[in-house]
mmCIF file of C-alpha atoms in Angstrom:
data_model
loop_
_atom_site.group_PDB
_atom_site.id
_atom_site.type_symbol
_atom_site.label_atom_id
_atom_site.label_comp_id
_atom_site.label_asym_id
_atom_site.label_seq_id
_atom_site.Cartn_x
_atom_site.Cartn_y
_atom_site.Cartn_z
ATOM 1 C CA MET A 141 260.949 55.118 159.670
ATOM 2 C CA ARG A 142 264.671 55.853 159.465
ATOM 3 C CA TYR A 143 266.045 57.943 156.610
ATOM 4 C CA ILE A 144 269.512 58.712 155.398
ATOM 5 C CA PHE A 145 270.540 61.387 152.933
ATOM 6 C CA ALA A 146 273.346 61.798 150.451
ATOM 7 C CA ASP A 147 274.749 65.333 150.478
ATOM 8 C CA ILE A 148 275.989 65.567 146.886
ATOM 9 C CA THR A 149 278.243 68.341 145.606
ATOM 10 C CA ILE A 150 278.303 69.122 141.882
ATOM 11 C CA THR A 151 281.513 70.772 140.634
ATOM 12 C CA PRO A 152 281.091 73.061 138.779
ATOM 13 C CA TYR A 153 277.457 73.448 139.820
ATOM 14 C CA SER A 154 274.728 73.750 137.213
ATOM 15 C CA GLU A 155 270.956 73.661 137.610
ATOM 16 C CA ALA A 156 270.626 71.351 134.595
ATOM 17 C CA ALA A 157 272.994 68.807 136.157
ATOM 18 C CA SER A 158 271.076 69.056 139.436
ATOM 19 C CA ASP A 159 267.792 68.300 137.630
ATOM 20 C CA ILE A 160 269.299 65.335 135.772
ATOM 21 C CA LEU A 161 270.745 63.948 138.995
ATOM 22 C CA THR A 162 267.414 64.345 140.811
ATOM 23 C CA ALA A 163 265.514 62.476 138.086
ATOM 24 C CA MET A 164 268.041 59.622 138.002
ATOM 25 C CA LEU A 165 268.145 59.227 141.790
ATOM 26 C CA PHE A 166 264.354 59.107 141.918
ATOM 27 C CA ASP A 167 264.555 56.125 139.546
ATOM 28 C CA VAL A 168 266.738 54.214 142.056
ATOM 29 C CA GLY A 169 264.562 54.841 145.117
ATOM 30 C CA TYR A 170 265.294 58.319 146.496
ATOM 31 C CA ASP A 171 261.966 59.920 147.370
ATOM 32 C CA SER A 172 262.661 63.538 148.294
ATOM 33 C CA PHE A 173 265.242 66.171 147.460
ATOM 34 C CA GLU A 174 266.548 69.466 148.760
ATOM 35 C CA GLN A 175 268.489 71.961 146.652
ATOM 36 C CA THR A 176 271.709 73.332 148.132
ATOM 37 C CA ASP A 177 274.035 76.069 146.925
ATOM 38 C CA ASN A 178 276.361 73.560 145.259
ATOM 39 C CA GLY A 179 274.267 70.436 144.698
ATOM 40 C CA ILE A 180 271.433 68.485 146.302
ATOM 41 C CA LYS A 181 270.533 66.478 149.369
ATOM 42 C CA ALA A 182 268.821 63.242 148.300
ATOM 43 C CA TYR A 183 266.766 61.329 150.900
ATOM 44 C CA ILE A 184 266.027 57.612 150.984
ATOM 45 C CA GLN A 185 264.755 55.120 153.556
ATOM 46 C CA ARG A 186 267.737 53.485 155.214
ATOM 47 C CA ASP A 187 266.590 49.964 154.307
ATOM 48 C CA ASN A 188 266.499 50.941 150.626
ATOM 49 C CA PHE A 189 269.940 52.571 150.503
ATOM 50 C CA CYS A 190 272.506 50.977 148.191
ATOM 51 C CA GLN A 191 275.888 52.689 147.953
ATOM 52 C CA SER A 192 276.886 50.861 144.772
ATOM 53 C CA CYS A 193 273.615 52.035 143.160
ATOM 54 C CA LEU A 194 274.441 55.611 144.120
ATOM 55 C CA ASP A 195 277.970 55.284 142.763
ATOM 56 C CA SER A 196 276.805 53.786 139.463
ATOM 57 C CA THR A 197 274.136 56.480 139.056
ATOM 58 C CA LEU A 198 276.739 59.213 139.473
ATOM 59 C CA ASP A 199 279.056 57.399 137.046
ATOM 60 C CA ASP A 200 276.249 57.241 134.457
ATOM 61 C CA ILE A 201 275.970 61.038 134.291
ATOM 62 C CA CYS A 202 278.404 61.735 131.488
ATOM 63 C CA ILE A 203 278.917 65.492 131.620
ATOM 64 C CA PRO A 204 282.434 66.567 130.572
ATOM 65 C CA ASP A 205 284.585 68.239 133.251
ATOM 66 C CA MET A 206 281.955 67.791 135.957
ATOM 67 C CA GLU A 207 282.592 65.996 139.245
ATOM 68 C CA PHE A 208 280.178 64.562 141.813
ATOM 69 C CA THR A 209 281.233 64.024 145.412
ATOM 70 C CA TYR A 210 279.052 63.068 148.361
ATOM 71 C CA SER A 211 278.820 62.271 152.041
ATOM 72 C CA ILE A 212 276.195 60.065 153.726
ATOM 73 C CA HIS A 213 274.279 61.120 156.840
ATOM 74 C CA GLU A 214 271.662 59.363 158.974
ATOM 75 C CA LEU A 215 268.616 61.216 160.256
ATOM 76 C CA GLU A 216 266.874 60.704 163.563
ATOM 77 C CA ASP A 217 263.920 58.312 163.623
ATOM 78 C CA LYS A 218 260.732 60.347 163.048
ATOM 79 C CA ASP A 219 257.852 60.674 160.593
ATOM 80 C CA TRP A 220 259.656 62.469 157.790
ATOM 81 C CA ASN A 221 256.616 62.207 155.500
ATOM 82 C CA GLU A 222 254.639 64.315 157.960
ATOM 83 C CA GLU A 223 257.565 66.694 158.377
ATOM 84 C CA TRP A 224 257.855 67.211 154.615
ATOM 85 C CA GLU A 225 254.115 67.733 154.181
ATOM 86 C CA ARG A 226 254.055 70.317 156.952
ATOM 87 C CA ASN A 227 257.141 72.302 155.939
ATOM 88 C CA SER A 228 257.876 71.730 152.241
ATOM 89 C CA PHE A 229 254.751 70.866 150.269
ATOM 90 C CA ASP A 230 253.403 73.685 148.108
ATOM 91 C CA PRO A 231 249.797 72.836 147.091
ATOM 92 C CA ILE A 232 250.165 74.624 143.742
ATOM 93 C CA LEU A 233 247.952 72.143 141.855
ATOM 94 C CA GLU A 234 245.123 72.612 144.336
ATOM 95 C CA ARG A 235 245.524 76.374 144.309
ATOM 96 C CA GLU A 236 245.530 76.699 140.517
ATOM 97 C CA PHE A 237 243.608 73.660 139.252
ATOM 98 C CA GLY A 238 241.521 72.354 142.147
ATOM 99 C CA ILE A 239 243.405 69.031 142.348
ATOM 100 C CA HIS A 240 243.663 67.836 145.956
ATOM 101 C CA LEU A 241 246.818 65.928 146.877
ATOM 102 C CA ASN A 242 248.321 64.340 149.937
ATOM 103 C CA PRO A 243 251.659 63.734 148.205
ATOM 104 C CA ARG A 244 253.549 61.727 150.862
ATOM 105 C CA MET A 245 256.760 62.644 148.991
ATOM 106 C CA ALA A 246 255.739 60.635 145.907
ATOM 107 C CA PHE A 247 256.855 62.204 142.625
ATOM 108 C CA GLY A 248 254.148 64.397 141.134
ATOM 109 C CA SER A 249 253.283 66.924 143.821
ATOM 110 C CA GLY A 250 253.356 69.712 141.233
ATOM 111 C CA SER A 251 256.317 71.481 142.809
ATOM 112 C CA HIS A 252 258.527 70.326 139.939
ATOM 113 C CA GLU A 253 258.127 72.124 136.620
ATOM 114 C CA THR A 254 257.705 68.967 134.542
ATOM 115 C CA THR A 255 254.648 67.845 136.566
ATOM 116 C CA TYR A 256 253.137 71.320 136.559
ATOM 117 C CA GLN A 257 253.593 71.675 132.778
ATOM 118 C CA ILE A 258 252.031 68.370 131.786
ATOM 119 C CA THR A 259 249.169 68.746 134.280
ATOM 120 C CA SER A 260 248.376 72.159 132.834
ATOM 121 C CA LEU A 261 248.433 70.748 129.290
ATOM 122 C CA LEU A 262 246.188 67.782 130.154
ATOM 123 C CA LEU A 263 243.647 70.121 131.741
ATOM 124 C CA SER A 264 243.369 71.941 128.403
ATOM 125 C CA GLU A 265 242.474 68.691 126.577
ATOM 126 C CA ASP A 266 239.188 66.802 126.213
ATOM 127 C CA PHE A 267 239.265 63.109 127.229
ATOM 128 C CA SER A 268 235.511 62.548 127.084
ATOM 129 C CA ASN A 269 234.590 58.851 126.843
ATOM 130 C CA GLN A 270 238.249 57.818 126.622
ATOM 131 C CA ARG A 271 240.070 54.941 128.301
ATOM 132 C CA VAL A 272 243.341 56.487 129.480
ATOM 133 C CA LEU A 273 246.590 55.245 131.052
ATOM 134 C CA ASP A 274 248.821 57.131 133.505
ATOM 135 C CA MET A 275 252.126 55.232 133.354
ATOM 136 C CA GLY A 276 254.426 55.861 136.314
ATOM 137 C CA THR A 277 251.556 57.504 138.161
ATOM 138 C CA GLY A 278 253.371 58.673 141.333
ATOM 139 C CA THR A 279 250.748 60.682 143.214
ATOM 140 C CA GLY A 280 248.154 59.933 140.521
ATOM 141 C CA VAL A 281 247.907 63.592 139.527
ATOM 142 C CA LEU A 282 247.935 63.055 135.745
ATOM 143 C CA GLY A 283 245.259 60.380 135.927
ATOM 144 C CA ILE A 284 243.228 62.717 138.118
ATOM 145 C CA ALA A 285 243.613 65.515 135.560
ATOM 146 C CA MET A 286 242.386 63.262 132.734
ATOM 147 C CA ALA A 287 239.433 62.092 134.822
ATOM 148 C CA MET A 288 238.537 65.727 135.485
ATOM 149 C CA GLN A 289 238.529 66.258 131.716
ATOM 150 C CA GLY A 290 236.008 63.518 131.041
ATOM 151 C CA ALA A 291 237.920 60.210 130.847
ATOM 152 C CA LYS A 292 235.495 57.307 131.332
ATOM 153 C CA GLN A 293 238.149 54.912 132.689
ATOM 154 C CA VAL A 294 241.589 55.622 134.141
ATOM 155 C CA VAL A 295 244.295 53.001 134.604
ATOM 156 C CA ALA A 296 247.279 54.095 136.718
ATOM 157 C CA ILE A 297 250.457 51.995 137.028
ATOM 158 C CA ASP A 298 253.604 52.452 139.126
ATOM 159 C CA ILE A 299 256.518 50.220 140.102
ATOM 160 C CA ASP A 300 256.603 51.602 143.656
ATOM 161 C CA PRO A 301 254.121 50.154 146.194
ATOM 162 C CA PHE A 302 254.326 53.403 148.190
ATOM 163 C CA SER A 303 253.218 55.397 145.122
ATOM 164 C CA VAL A 304 250.381 52.966 144.395
ATOM 165 C CA GLU A 305 248.963 53.486 147.893
ATOM 166 C CA ASN A 306 249.432 57.246 147.649
ATOM 167 C CA ALA A 307 247.693 57.352 144.254
ATOM 168 C CA LYS A 308 244.713 55.435 145.698
ATOM 169 C CA GLU A 309 244.454 58.007 148.468
ATOM 170 C CA ASN A 310 244.622 60.945 146.052
ATOM 171 C CA PHE A 311 242.025 59.581 143.608
ATOM 172 C CA ALA A 312 239.692 59.165 146.588
ATOM 173 C CA LEU A 313 240.432 62.732 147.758
ATOM 174 C CA ASN A 314 239.230 63.952 144.365
ATOM 175 C CA ASN A 315 236.124 61.701 144.380
ATOM 176 C CA ILE A 316 237.296 59.753 141.335
ATOM 177 C CA ASN A 317 236.076 56.160 141.302
ATOM 178 C CA ASN A 318 236.479 55.111 137.674
ATOM 179 C CA VAL A 319 240.116 54.156 138.186
ATOM 180 C CA GLU A 320 242.161 50.958 138.379
ATOM 181 C CA ILE A 321 245.542 51.328 140.105
ATOM 182 C CA LEU A 322 248.152 48.633 139.470
ATOM 183 C CA LEU A 323 251.610 47.799 140.800
ATOM 184 C CA GLY A 324 254.090 47.029 138.027
ATOM 185 C CA ASP A 325 256.048 48.270 135.023
ATOM 186 C CA SER A 326 254.964 48.526 131.378
ATOM 187 C CA SER A 327 254.464 44.751 131.249
ATOM 188 C CA ALA A 328 251.360 45.312 133.415
ATOM 189 C CA ILE A 329 249.598 47.236 130.628
ATOM 190 C CA GLN A 330 246.566 45.377 129.265
ATOM 191 C CA GLY A 331 244.053 46.317 126.599
ATOM 192 C CA MET A 332 243.844 49.381 124.384
ATOM 193 C CA PHE A 333 243.878 53.057 125.347
ATOM 194 C CA ASP A 334 242.816 56.248 123.605
ATOM 195 C CA THR A 335 245.456 58.239 125.504
ATOM 196 C CA ILE A 336 248.635 57.213 127.322
ATOM 197 C CA VAL A 337 250.617 59.589 129.537
ATOM 198 C CA ALA A 338 254.162 58.908 130.765
ATOM 199 C CA ASN A 339 256.026 61.411 132.937
ATOM 200 C CA ILE A 340 259.134 59.279 133.410
ATOM 201 C CA HIS A 341 262.884 59.341 132.765
ATOM 202 C CA LYS A 342 263.949 59.593 129.095
ATOM 203 C CA ASN A 343 265.624 56.161 128.925
ATOM 204 C CA ILE A 344 262.547 54.403 130.320
ATOM 205 C CA ILE A 345 260.299 56.253 127.863
ATOM 206 C CA ILE A 346 262.403 55.200 124.874
ATOM 207 C CA ALA A 347 262.585 51.586 126.059
ATOM 208 C CA ASP A 348 258.810 51.427 126.590
ATOM 209 C CA LEU A 349 257.645 53.222 123.425
ATOM 210 C CA PRO A 350 257.018 49.945 121.518
ATOM 211 C CA THR A 351 254.773 48.750 124.365
ATOM 212 C CA TYR A 352 252.896 52.052 124.487
ATOM 213 C CA THR A 353 252.319 51.909 120.724
ATOM 214 C CA GLN A 354 251.071 48.326 120.963
ATOM 215 C CA HIS A 355 248.394 49.427 123.445
ATOM 216 C CA LEU A 356 247.441 52.710 121.765
ATOM 217 C CA SER A 357 244.216 52.815 119.752
ATOM 218 C CA PRO A 358 244.324 53.862 116.063
ATOM 219 C CA GLY A 359 244.952 57.608 116.000
ATOM 220 C CA GLY A 360 245.521 57.544 119.774
ATOM 221 C CA THR A 361 247.510 60.172 121.664
ATOM 222 C CA LEU A 362 250.668 59.836 123.734
ATOM 223 C CA PHE A 363 251.852 62.567 126.129
ATOM 224 C CA LEU A 364 255.482 62.345 127.242
ATOM 225 C CA SER A 365 257.335 64.359 129.871
ATOM 226 C CA GLY A 366 260.154 64.143 132.406
ATOM 227 C CA PHE A 367 263.073 64.980 130.106
ATOM 228 C CA PHE A 368 265.027 67.951 128.804
ATOM 229 C CA THR A 369 265.081 70.057 125.641
ATOM 230 C CA SER A 370 268.360 68.377 124.676
ATOM 231 C CA ASP A 371 266.571 65.000 124.736
ATOM 232 C CA ILE A 372 264.004 65.938 122.063
ATOM 233 C CA PRO A 373 265.989 64.536 119.081
ATOM 234 C CA ASP A 374 266.400 61.134 120.779
ATOM 235 C CA ILE A 375 262.709 61.013 121.729
ATOM 236 C CA GLN A 376 261.622 62.020 118.224
ATOM 237 C CA LYS A 377 263.899 59.428 116.619
ATOM 238 C CA ALA A 378 262.382 56.678 118.772
ATOM 239 C CA ALA A 379 258.884 58.034 118.120
ATOM 240 C CA THR A 380 259.389 57.881 114.346
ATOM 241 C CA VAL A 381 260.505 54.257 114.549
ATOM 242 C CA ASN A 382 257.297 53.510 116.466
ATOM 243 C CA LYS A 383 255.036 55.302 113.925
ATOM 244 C CA LEU A 384 254.331 58.253 116.193
ATOM 245 C CA SER A 385 254.163 61.802 114.871
ATOM 246 C CA THR A 386 254.796 64.856 117.046
ATOM 247 C CA THR A 387 251.852 67.262 117.195
ATOM 248 C CA LYS A 388 252.888 69.582 120.040
ATOM 249 C CA ILE A 389 256.006 70.458 122.046
ATOM 250 C CA VAL A 390 255.859 72.643 125.159
ATOM 251 C CA GLU A 391 259.159 73.818 126.660
ATOM 252 C CA LYS A 392 259.886 75.746 129.842
ATOM 253 C CA ASN A 393 263.220 76.245 131.600
ATOM 254 C CA GLY A 394 264.730 73.303 129.747
ATOM 255 C CA TRP A 395 261.907 70.841 130.544
ATOM 256 C CA VAL A 396 259.677 69.421 127.805
ATOM 257 C CA VAL A 397 256.187 68.013 127.296
ATOM 258 C CA MET A 398 255.529 66.293 123.959
ATOM 259 C CA LYS A 399 252.190 65.318 122.459
ATOM 260 C CA LEU A 400 252.353 62.561 119.837
ATOM 261 C CA THR A 401 249.782 60.726 117.730
ATOM 262 C CA LEU A 402 249.880 57.168 116.396
ATOM 263 C CA GLN A 403 249.796 57.413 112.605
ATOM 264 C CA MET A 404 246.541 55.986 111.241
ATOM 265 C CA ASP A 405 248.011 54.910 107.898
ATOM 266 C CA GLU A 406 250.617 52.756 109.627
ATOM 267 C CA ILE A 407 248.110 50.644 111.549
ATOM 268 C CA GLN A 408 247.645 47.176 110.097
#
């Protein structure tokens, strides 16, 4: 398949801005990233590239006195998935937690701090006999972690067909069969869950919180990740509106995992 990449310069450079940009570009179809001294290189299949989408994404990052400039480059036709797996993939989740992944550049390989943090937290929890949902599953790693901790049924949903196929492969690699993997957004959620996990962009989380709450069992648990320390007040405000109380916050290098519980006394 043919890939192109946007070589994006951030002026003045900051790691926080680079992380925000990476998360937002992933949401519009970019599937792998490389840090540079002054920005990032963001890779996307040529058929999926949309310059106006790139421009609008950069415009949406409202950081005072910061400028984004870029140039577009086309790569030679080769199997870049295989190239990335061979040269860039760090199997940290297998090394530390025994989770086997063939990531195929889908988000959730464990190389990013937000995935590592929430995976580590889930593996310290007990999901025995629970029906659980991994929303925005990517590689399927969070659903795999919950299955390893006793979940009786895992539902994994992603909007990207490539991620759905990759998640199927990774559940099989870990000998997990009690899973249903669906293509779609939050409208694909059906039934009730004891635990819901969403490692997605902040704006999507806030927009989908009412849906998550609707499908969360009384006293159920919601794990949220994929956003920054500065986003906590906005997440907590939306959580309060949706009758969710915060029970744990884990922070590392500006990235956050939140554990919330649906308030029993608010359930009709």
